[in-house]
């Protein structure tokens, strides 16, 4: 993508976030989605990236999140290693929060 790189681009598979959904479709409140977006953006910013796109796939079991990023430094390209590392940071931030534990 010209404006960013997807964390699951290039065949890289990310581990599932949160508790596996028991239903076919995972229903999340708008507040939960907003909190996940903010947490993801903060994690990216802390490590020198901007989030260019955020998508949630609630029809998948478990829930999947796709985050497209770019370096804050326009001279740098995003690498698959950047994606892998940031994916771990975002996962740790989500797991350390109570966002997905909300009713």
Short mmCIF file of C-alpha atoms in Angstrom, two decimals, residues 3-98:
data_model
loop_
_atom_site.label_atom_id
_atom_site.label_comp_id
_atom_site.label_asym_id
_atom_site.label_seq_id
_atom_site.Cartn_x
_atom_site.Cartn_y
_atom_site.Cartn_z
CA UNK A 3 0.51 5.05 2.46
CA UNK A 4 1.37 2.25 4.85
CA UNK A 5 2.03 -1.38 5.42
CA UNK A 6 -0.36 -3.94 6.78
CA UNK A 7 0.73 -5.96 9.80
CA UNK A 8 -0.45 -9.13 8.07
CA UNK A 9 1.08 -8.35 4.68
CA UNK A 10 3.48 -10.78 3.06
CA UNK A 11 1.91 -13.92 4.48
CA UNK A 12 2.87 -13.12 8.05
CA UNK A 13 0.28 -14.49 10.45
CA UNK A 14 -0.51 -12.71 13.67
CA UNK A 15 -1.63 -14.52 16.77
CA UNK A 16 -5.24 -13.98 17.85
CA UNK A 17 -6.04 -11.14 20.25
CA UNK A 18 -8.16 -11.53 23.34
CA UNK A 19 -10.44 -14.38 24.19
CA UNK A 20 -11.67 -16.53 21.28
CA UNK A 21 -15.19 -15.61 20.34
CA UNK A 22 -17.79 -18.21 21.21
CA UNK A 23 -20.22 -16.96 18.61
CA UNK A 24 -19.79 -16.89 14.87
CA UNK A 25 -19.77 -13.08 14.91
CA UNK A 26 -18.11 -11.00 17.60
CA UNK A 27 -20.21 -7.97 18.51
CA UNK A 28 -18.31 -5.02 19.93
CA UNK A 29 -19.65 -1.69 21.14
CA UNK A 30 -18.60 1.50 19.38
CA UNK A 31 -16.81 2.48 22.60
CA UNK A 32 -14.75 -0.73 22.56
CA UNK A 33 -13.79 -0.21 18.92
CA UNK A 34 -12.83 3.41 19.65
CA UNK A 35 -10.73 2.34 22.64
CA UNK A 36 -8.93 -0.27 20.52
CA UNK A 37 -8.19 2.36 17.85
CA UNK A 38 -6.80 4.77 20.45
CA UNK A 39 -4.68 2.08 22.12
CA UNK A 40 -3.32 0.94 18.75
CA UNK A 41 -2.50 4.51 17.69
CA UNK A 42 -0.73 5.19 21.01
CA UNK A 43 1.33 2.02 20.68
CA UNK A 44 2.31 2.92 17.11
CA UNK A 45 3.19 6.50 18.07
CA UNK A 46 5.36 5.32 20.97
CA UNK A 47 7.48 3.33 18.52
CA UNK A 48 7.77 5.96 15.77
CA UNK A 49 4.86 5.04 13.51
CA UNK A 50 1.58 6.55 12.38
CA UNK A 51 -1.53 4.42 11.86
CA UNK A 52 -2.86 5.03 8.35
CA UNK A 53 -5.75 2.57 8.53
CA UNK A 54 -7.43 0.41 11.17
CA UNK A 55 -9.87 -2.37 10.32
CA UNK A 56 -11.59 -4.90 12.51
CA UNK A 57 -12.84 -8.21 11.19
CA UNK A 58 -15.49 -9.19 13.72
CA UNK A 59 -16.85 -11.93 11.47
CA UNK A 60 -13.69 -13.98 12.04
CA UNK A 61 -13.21 -16.27 14.99
CA UNK A 62 -11.15 -15.12 16.76
CA UNK A 63 -11.52 -11.39 16.12
CA UNK A 64 -8.85 -9.96 13.80
CA UNK A 65 -7.48 -6.46 13.61
CA UNK A 66 -5.58 -5.11 10.60
CA UNK A 67 -3.41 -2.05 11.15
CA UNK A 68 -1.64 -0.20 8.34
CA UNK A 69 1.32 1.91 9.40
CA UNK A 70 4.01 4.26 8.13
CA UNK A 71 7.16 5.64 9.74
CA UNK A 72 6.93 9.11 11.20
CA UNK A 73 10.20 9.71 9.36
CA UNK A 74 9.15 9.88 5.68
CA UNK A 75 12.63 8.77 4.55
CA UNK A 76 12.20 5.37 6.21
CA UNK A 77 10.34 2.41 4.74
CA UNK A 78 8.29 0.02 6.86
CA UNK A 79 9.81 -3.46 6.99
CA UNK A 80 8.25 -6.79 7.88
CA UNK A 81 10.37 -6.70 11.06
CA UNK A 82 8.76 -3.37 11.97
CA UNK A 83 5.36 -4.97 11.48
CA UNK A 84 6.25 -7.98 13.59
CA UNK A 85 7.66 -5.93 16.46
CA UNK A 86 4.79 -3.43 16.45
CA UNK A 87 2.30 -6.30 16.32
CA UNK A 88 3.81 -7.67 19.53
CA UNK A 89 3.66 -4.25 21.22
CA UNK A 90 0.04 -3.75 20.20
CA UNK A 91 -0.85 -7.27 21.36
CA UNK A 92 0.81 -6.67 24.74
CA UNK A 93 -1.01 -3.34 25.11
CA UNK A 94 -4.38 -4.92 24.33
CA UNK A 95 -3.76 -7.93 26.57
CA UNK A 96 -2.63 -5.59 29.37
CA UNK A 97 -5.78 -3.52 29.10
CA UNK A 98 -9.31 -4.49 30.06
#
